[in-house]
Amino acid sequence: MFEALGDCFSARALSAIIKANRRQDNPSGQFGHDEYHVDNNSFDQSNAYIEEQRAVTIAALNSNDAKSAWSAFGRLTHTAQDFYAHSNYVTLWLSHFNGNANPAPNEIDPIDPTLLDSPDLHSGKVYYPLELFYFIKPLRRFVLSRIPRDSHAWMNLDSPEQGFKFDYAVQAAIKRTKIEFDKTTLGFSDEMLRLFLDR
Ligand SMILES: [Zn+2]
């Protein structure tokens, strides 16, 4: 969020957006909300959720309610960013280069239409209850030895420990966040933009 939009919003607005973004990973947002995190191949539901939160953002600004707009935009960006951490998008993009001379992470195209529509695109399945124990680090190896390869546990790019693809997921998420910002603010009046950016 800082790298993508740190220069656009006021510190107060950015902090509210980030708070709402992070809140999606609270336990209440983890169960029964695949669409927040693009888990279990919920691509259609996640795209619909992004559009729903974009509409909430715009409606809130039309009602002069910047705080609600920041919260909705925070929720929207969480899903847009999790797409790269929880799907095999990065792997599919890198497969274009056959493993030799991969481009730098910041060269990744985050919205390659051939990949977004690819039948090979999938995201990690969440196998409860085993998946829960993945988050307890000393049990991680045990879980990985027993959980299928198409699980969130095996597929996620949530941290640098997941290897070199993590940097690609981060760069894709930064670019996508800017794209979502541009898409959301397209056609805003000066007054709406001022209210949203809090500038
Ligand atoms: Zn998430």
PDB file of C-alpha atoms and ligand atoms in Angstrom:
ATOM      1  CA  MET A   1       0.000   0.000   0.000  1.00  0.00           C
ATOM      2  CA  PHE A   2       2.815   2.410   0.878  1.00  0.00           C
ATOM      3  CA  GLU A   3       4.721   1.720  -2.317  1.00  0.00           C
ATOM      4  CA  ALA A   4       1.647   1.870  -4.530  1.00  0.00           C
ATOM      5  CA  LEU A   5      -0.279   4.773  -3.041  1.00  0.00           C
ATOM      6  CA  GLY A   6       1.825   6.289  -0.254  1.00  0.00           C
ATOM      7  CA  ASP A   7       2.234   9.523  -2.206  1.00  0.00           C
ATOM      8  CA  CYS A   8      -1.448   9.866  -3.130  1.00  0.00           C
ATOM      9  CA  PHE A   9      -3.331   9.759   0.167  1.00  0.00           C
ATOM     10  CA  SER A  10      -2.887  11.721   3.366  1.00  0.00           C
ATOM     11  CA  ALA A  11      -1.270   9.763   6.204  1.00  0.00           C
ATOM     12  CA  ARG A  12      -4.655   9.585   7.955  1.00  0.00           C
ATOM     13  CA  ALA A  13      -6.431   8.193   4.888  1.00  0.00           C
ATOM     14  CA  LEU A  14      -3.683   5.680   4.099  1.00  0.00           C
ATOM     15  CA  SER A  15      -3.674   4.443   7.670  1.00  0.00           C
ATOM     16  CA  ALA A  16      -7.467   3.904   7.598  1.00  0.00           C
ATOM     17  CA  ILE A  17      -7.195   2.043   4.276  1.00  0.00           C
ATOM     18  CA  ILE A  18      -4.408  -0.208   5.576  1.00  0.00           C
ATOM     19  CA  LYS A  19      -6.309  -0.917   8.783  1.00  0.00           C
ATOM     20  CA  ALA A  20      -9.351  -2.092   6.815  1.00  0.00           C
ATOM     21  CA  ASN A  21      -7.111  -4.083   4.468  1.00  0.00           C
ATOM     22  CA  ARG A  22      -5.453  -5.952   7.351  1.00  0.00           C
ATOM     23  CA  ARG A  23      -8.722  -6.502   9.198  1.00  0.00           C
ATOM     24  CA  GLN A  24      -9.796  -8.916   6.449  1.00  0.00           C
ATOM     25  CA  ASP A  25      -7.297 -11.443   7.842  1.00  0.00           C
ATOM     26  CA  ASN A  26      -8.893 -11.428  11.317  1.00  0.00           C
ATOM     27  CA  PRO A  27     -10.477 -14.773  12.296  1.00  0.00           C
ATOM     28  CA  SER A  28     -13.952 -13.390  11.475  1.00  0.00           C
ATOM     29  CA  GLY A  29     -12.772 -12.790   7.911  1.00  0.00           C
ATOM     30  CA  GLN A  30     -11.066 -16.168   7.531  1.00  0.00           C
ATOM     31  CA  PHE A  31     -13.975 -18.598   7.801  1.00  0.00           C
ATOM     32  CA  GLY A  32     -16.608 -18.600   5.093  1.00  0.00           C
ATOM     33  CA  HIS A  33     -14.963 -15.730   3.240  1.00  0.00           C
ATOM     34  CA  ASP A  34     -12.914 -17.277   0.444  1.00  0.00           C
ATOM     35  CA  GLU A  35     -13.784 -14.244  -1.676  1.00  0.00           C
ATOM     36  CA  TYR A  36     -11.764 -11.932   0.602  1.00  0.00           C
ATOM     37  CA  HIS A  37      -8.590 -13.955   0.025  1.00  0.00           C
ATOM     38  CA  VAL A  38      -9.132 -15.596  -3.380  1.00  0.00           C
ATOM     39  CA  ASP A  39      -8.916 -19.014  -1.679  1.00  0.00           C
ATOM     40  CA  ASN A  40     -10.454 -22.214  -3.092  1.00  0.00           C
ATOM     41  CA  ASN A  41     -10.488 -20.925  -6.698  1.00  0.00           C
ATOM     42  CA  SER A  42     -13.024 -18.239  -5.820  1.00  0.00           C
ATOM     43  CA  PHE A  43     -11.967 -16.014  -8.723  1.00  0.00           C
ATOM     44  CA  ASP A  44     -15.468 -15.015  -9.816  1.00  0.00           C
ATOM     45  CA  GLN A  45     -16.630 -14.324  -6.254  1.00  0.00           C
ATOM     46  CA  SER A  46     -13.459 -12.332  -5.538  1.00  0.00           C
ATOM     47  CA  ASN A  47     -13.857 -10.220  -8.674  1.00  0.00           C
ATOM     48  CA  ALA A  48     -17.483  -9.579  -7.723  1.00  0.00           C
ATOM     49  CA  TYR A  49     -16.386  -8.620  -4.203  1.00  0.00           C
ATOM     50  CA  ILE A  50     -13.866  -6.130  -5.614  1.00  0.00           C
ATOM     51  CA  GLU A  51     -16.581  -4.500  -7.749  1.00  0.00           C
ATOM     52  CA  GLU A  52     -18.989  -4.456  -4.796  1.00  0.00           C
ATOM     53  CA  GLN A  53     -16.425  -2.692  -2.600  1.00  0.00           C
ATOM     54  CA  ARG A  54     -15.638  -0.255  -5.422  1.00  0.00           C
ATOM     55  CA  ALA A  55     -19.341   0.643  -5.574  1.00  0.00           C
ATOM     56  CA  VAL A  56     -19.399   1.077  -1.770  1.00  0.00           C
ATOM     57  CA  THR A  57     -16.340   3.360  -2.004  1.00  0.00           C
ATOM     58  CA  ILE A  58     -17.991   5.578  -4.608  1.00  0.00           C
ATOM     59  CA  ALA A  59     -21.367   5.661  -2.848  1.00  0.00           C
ATOM     60  CA  ALA A  60     -19.687   6.638   0.441  1.00  0.00           C
ATOM     61  CA  LEU A  61     -17.851   9.528  -1.213  1.00  0.00           C
ATOM     62  CA  ASN A  62     -21.109  10.683  -2.806  1.00  0.00           C
ATOM     63  CA  SER A  63     -22.528  10.814   0.733  1.00  0.00           C
ATOM     64  CA  ASN A  64     -19.512  12.758   1.999  1.00  0.00           C
ATOM     65  CA  ASP A  65     -18.407   9.768   4.105  1.00  0.00           C
ATOM     66  CA  ALA A  66     -14.660   9.483   3.541  1.00  0.00           C
ATOM     67  CA  LYS A  67     -14.116   7.009   6.399  1.00  0.00           C
ATOM     68  CA  SER A  68     -16.479   4.430   4.884  1.00  0.00           C
ATOM     69  CA  ALA A  69     -14.837   4.963   1.493  1.00  0.00           C
ATOM     70  CA  TRP A  70     -11.375   4.285   2.938  1.00  0.00           C
ATOM     71  CA  SER A  71     -12.615   1.101   4.652  1.00  0.00           C
ATOM     72  CA  ALA A  72     -14.224  -0.201   1.466  1.00  0.00           C
ATOM     73  CA  PHE A  73     -11.142   0.597  -0.599  1.00  0.00           C
ATOM     74  CA  GLY A  74      -8.986  -1.171   2.008  1.00  0.00           C
ATOM     75  CA  ARG A  75     -11.139  -4.295   1.673  1.00  0.00           C
ATOM     76  CA  LEU A  76     -10.987  -4.065  -2.127  1.00  0.00           C
ATOM     77  CA  THR A  77      -7.178  -3.867  -2.172  1.00  0.00           C
ATOM     78  CA  HIS A  78      -6.836  -6.831   0.202  1.00  0.00           C
ATOM     79  CA  THR A  79      -8.540  -9.106  -2.306  1.00  0.00           C
ATOM     80  CA  ALA A  80      -6.659  -7.631  -5.283  1.00  0.00           C
ATOM     81  CA  GLN A  81      -3.334  -8.217  -3.478  1.00  0.00           C
ATOM     82  CA  ASP A  82      -4.155 -11.694  -2.135  1.00  0.00           C
ATOM     83  CA  PHE A  83      -4.799 -12.810  -5.724  1.00  0.00           C
ATOM     84  CA  TYR A  84      -1.025 -12.866  -6.354  1.00  0.00           C
ATOM     85  CA  ALA A  85      -0.161 -14.440  -2.994  1.00  0.00           C
ATOM     86  CA  HIS A  86      -2.745 -17.218  -3.157  1.00  0.00           C
ATOM     87  CA  SER A  87      -2.938 -18.186  -6.838  1.00  0.00           C
ATOM     88  CA  ASN A  88      -0.424 -19.617  -9.299  1.00  0.00           C
ATOM     89  CA  TYR A  89      -0.540 -16.403 -11.394  1.00  0.00           C
ATOM     90  CA  VAL A  90       3.166 -15.697 -10.742  1.00  0.00           C
ATOM     91  CA  THR A  91       4.111 -19.283 -11.630  1.00  0.00           C
ATOM     92  CA  LEU A  92       2.138 -19.094 -14.883  1.00  0.00           C
ATOM     93  CA  TRP A  93       3.684 -15.734 -15.781  1.00  0.00           C
ATOM     94  CA  LEU A  94       7.212 -17.039 -15.099  1.00  0.00           C
ATOM     95  CA  SER A  95       6.539 -20.157 -17.163  1.00  0.00           C
ATOM     96  CA  HIS A  96       6.688 -17.921 -20.266  1.00  0.00           C
ATOM     97  CA  PHE A  97      10.434 -17.702 -19.724  1.00  0.00           C
ATOM     98  CA  ASN A  98      11.181 -21.432 -19.250  1.00  0.00           C
ATOM     99  CA  GLY A  99      13.270 -20.823 -16.139  1.00  0.00           C
ATOM    100  CA  ASN A 100      16.159 -19.167 -17.961  1.00  0.00           C
ATOM    101  CA  ALA A 101      16.760 -15.456 -17.525  1.00  0.00           C
ATOM    102  CA  ASN A 102      13.604 -14.557 -15.664  1.00  0.00           C
ATOM    103  CA  PRO A 103      12.830 -10.827 -15.936  1.00  0.00           C
ATOM    104  CA  ALA A 104      13.133  -8.710 -12.798  1.00  0.00           C
ATOM    105  CA  PRO A 105      10.146  -8.933 -10.427  1.00  0.00           C
ATOM    106  CA  ASN A 106       9.032  -5.380 -11.228  1.00  0.00           C
ATOM    107  CA  GLU A 107       8.586  -6.354 -14.873  1.00  0.00           C
ATOM    108  CA  ILE A 108       5.649  -8.611 -14.091  1.00  0.00           C
ATOM    109  CA  ASP A 109       2.400  -7.782 -15.901  1.00  0.00           C
ATOM    110  CA  PRO A 110      -0.285  -8.118 -13.201  1.00  0.00           C
ATOM    111  CA  ILE A 111      -3.233  -8.299 -15.592  1.00  0.00           C
ATOM    112  CA  ASP A 112      -2.081 -10.474 -18.491  1.00  0.00           C
ATOM    113  CA  PRO A 113      -5.464 -11.405 -20.010  1.00  0.00           C
ATOM    114  CA  THR A 114      -4.202 -14.762 -21.302  1.00  0.00           C
ATOM    115  CA  LEU A 115      -3.323 -15.737 -17.717  1.00  0.00           C
ATOM    116  CA  LEU A 116      -6.418 -14.260 -16.070  1.00  0.00           C
ATOM    117  CA  ASP A 117      -8.569 -16.361 -18.408  1.00  0.00           C
ATOM    118  CA  SER A 118      -6.281 -19.398 -18.415  1.00  0.00           C
ATOM    119  CA  PRO A 119      -7.826 -22.764 -17.516  1.00  0.00           C
ATOM    120  CA  ASP A 120      -4.532 -23.429 -15.665  1.00  0.00           C
ATOM    121  CA  LEU A 121      -5.113 -20.545 -13.234  1.00  0.00           C
ATOM    122  CA  HIS A 122      -6.004 -21.797  -9.773  1.00  0.00           C
ATOM    123  CA  SER A 123      -5.690 -20.758  -6.156  1.00  0.00           C
ATOM    124  CA  GLY A 124      -4.885 -22.645  -2.979  1.00  0.00           C
ATOM    125  CA  LYS A 125      -7.552 -24.809  -1.399  1.00  0.00           C
ATOM    126  CA  VAL A 126      -7.963 -24.520   2.327  1.00  0.00           C
ATOM    127  CA  TYR A 127      -8.026 -27.991   3.912  1.00  0.00           C
ATOM    128  CA  TYR A 128      -9.418 -27.626   7.407  1.00  0.00           C
ATOM    129  CA  PRO A 129      -8.457 -28.500  10.056  1.00  0.00           C
ATOM    130  CA  LEU A 130      -4.944 -29.377   8.835  1.00  0.00           C
ATOM    131  CA  GLU A 131      -4.426 -25.941   7.277  1.00  0.00           C
ATOM    132  CA  LEU A 132      -4.827 -24.278  10.703  1.00  0.00           C
ATOM    133  CA  PHE A 133      -1.750 -26.070  12.029  1.00  0.00           C
ATOM    134  CA  TYR A 134       0.300 -24.720   9.116  1.00  0.00           C
ATOM    135  CA  PHE A 135       0.284 -21.369  10.932  1.00  0.00           C
ATOM    136  CA  ILE A 136       2.057 -22.966  13.937  1.00  0.00           C
ATOM    137  CA  LYS A 137       5.618 -22.870  12.674  1.00  0.00           C
ATOM    138  CA  PRO A 138       7.020 -25.948  14.490  1.00  0.00           C
ATOM    139  CA  LEU A 139       4.193 -27.998  12.915  1.00  0.00           C
ATOM    140  CA  ARG A 140       4.662 -26.652   9.406  1.00  0.00           C
ATOM    141  CA  ARG A 141       6.782 -29.534   8.073  1.00  0.00           C
ATOM    142  CA  PHE A 142       4.366 -32.060   9.510  1.00  0.00           C
ATOM    143  CA  VAL A 143       1.411 -30.318   7.848  1.00  0.00           C
ATOM    144  CA  LEU A 144       3.172 -30.018   4.484  1.00  0.00           C
ATOM    145  CA  SER A 145       3.965 -33.739   4.509  1.00  0.00           C
ATOM    146  CA  ARG A 146       0.252 -34.540   4.801  1.00  0.00           C
ATOM    147  CA  ILE A 147      -1.614 -31.806   2.944  1.00  0.00           C
ATOM    148  CA  PRO A 148      -2.249 -31.907  -0.840  1.00  0.00           C
ATOM    149  CA  ARG A 149      -0.104 -29.852  -3.211  1.00  0.00           C
ATOM    150  CA  ASP A 150      -3.045 -27.726  -4.320  1.00  0.00           C
ATOM    151  CA  SER A 151      -3.500 -26.407  -0.767  1.00  0.00           C
ATOM    152  CA  HIS A 152      -2.974 -22.858   0.468  1.00  0.00           C
ATOM    153  CA  ALA A 153      -0.180 -24.276   2.638  1.00  0.00           C
ATOM    154  CA  TRP A 154       1.835 -25.401  -0.403  1.00  0.00           C
ATOM    155  CA  MET A 155       0.842 -22.676  -2.861  1.00  0.00           C
ATOM    156  CA  ASN A 156       0.915 -19.424  -0.875  1.00  0.00           C
ATOM    157  CA  LEU A 157       3.378 -16.629  -1.531  1.00  0.00           C
ATOM    158  CA  ASP A 158       2.561 -14.886   1.757  1.00  0.00           C
ATOM    159  CA  SER A 159       6.132 -14.423   2.962  1.00  0.00           C
ATOM    160  CA  PRO A 160       9.744 -14.289   1.704  1.00  0.00           C
ATOM    161  CA  GLU A 161      10.238 -17.801   3.148  1.00  0.00           C
ATOM    162  CA  GLN A 162       8.232 -19.097   0.200  1.00  0.00           C
ATOM    163  CA  GLY A 163      11.171 -18.381  -2.105  1.00  0.00           C
ATOM    164  CA  PHE A 164      11.983 -16.153  -5.069  1.00  0.00           C
ATOM    165  CA  LYS A 165       8.387 -15.966  -6.350  1.00  0.00           C
ATOM    166  CA  PHE A 166       7.428 -13.886  -3.323  1.00  0.00           C
ATOM    167  CA  ASP A 167       9.102 -10.787  -4.841  1.00  0.00           C
ATOM    168  CA  TYR A 168       7.056 -11.244  -8.033  1.00  0.00           C
ATOM    169  CA  ALA A 169       3.848 -11.513  -6.019  1.00  0.00           C
ATOM    170  CA  VAL A 170       4.697  -8.293  -4.157  1.00  0.00           C
ATOM    171  CA  GLN A 171       5.510  -6.368  -7.341  1.00  0.00           C
ATOM    172  CA  ALA A 172       2.357  -7.642  -9.050  1.00  0.00           C
ATOM    173  CA  ALA A 173       0.297  -6.598  -6.011  1.00  0.00           C
ATOM    174  CA  ILE A 174       1.840  -3.103  -6.015  1.00  0.00           C
ATOM    175  CA  LYS A 175       1.058  -2.620  -9.711  1.00  0.00           C
ATOM    176  CA  ARG A 176      -2.446  -4.050  -9.340  1.00  0.00           C
ATOM    177  CA  THR A 177      -3.145  -1.723  -6.389  1.00  0.00           C
ATOM    178  CA  LYS A 178      -2.331   1.276  -8.594  1.00  0.00           C
ATOM    179  CA  ILE A 179      -4.575  -0.116 -11.333  1.00  0.00           C
ATOM    180  CA  GLU A 180      -7.450  -0.541  -8.864  1.00  0.00           C
ATOM    181  CA  PHE A 181      -6.912   3.011  -7.603  1.00  0.00           C
ATOM    182  CA  ASP A 182      -7.039   4.401 -11.153  1.00  0.00           C
ATOM    183  CA  LYS A 183     -10.128   2.331 -11.943  1.00  0.00           C
ATOM    184  CA  THR A 184     -11.888   3.468  -8.779  1.00  0.00           C
ATOM    185  CA  THR A 185     -11.122   7.167  -9.169  1.00  0.00           C
ATOM    186  CA  LEU A 186     -11.825   7.318 -12.910  1.00  0.00           C
ATOM    187  CA  GLY A 187     -14.397  10.043 -13.463  1.00  0.00           C
ATOM    188  CA  PHE A 188     -14.209  11.420  -9.901  1.00  0.00           C
ATOM    189  CA  SER A 189     -15.017  15.103  -9.566  1.00  0.00           C
ATOM    190  CA  ASP A 190     -12.335  17.305  -8.010  1.00  0.00           C
ATOM    191  CA  GLU A 191     -14.370  17.357  -4.812  1.00  0.00           C
ATOM    192  CA  MET A 192     -14.672  13.537  -4.640  1.00  0.00           C
ATOM    193  CA  LEU A 193     -10.966  13.153  -5.244  1.00  0.00           C
ATOM    194  CA  ARG A 194     -10.132  15.709  -2.574  1.00  0.00           C
ATOM    195  CA  LEU A 195     -12.386  13.916  -0.093  1.00  0.00           C
ATOM    196  CA  PHE A 196     -10.948  10.463  -0.961  1.00  0.00           C
ATOM    197  CA  LEU A 197      -7.293  11.495  -0.894  1.00  0.00           C
ATOM    198  CA  ASP A 198      -7.874  13.729   2.142  1.00  0.00           C
ATOM    199  CA  ARG A 199      -5.626  16.350   0.623  1.00  0.00           C
TER     200      ARG A 199
HETATM  201 ZN    ZN B   1      -6.149 -12.403   3.098  1.00  0.00          ZN
END
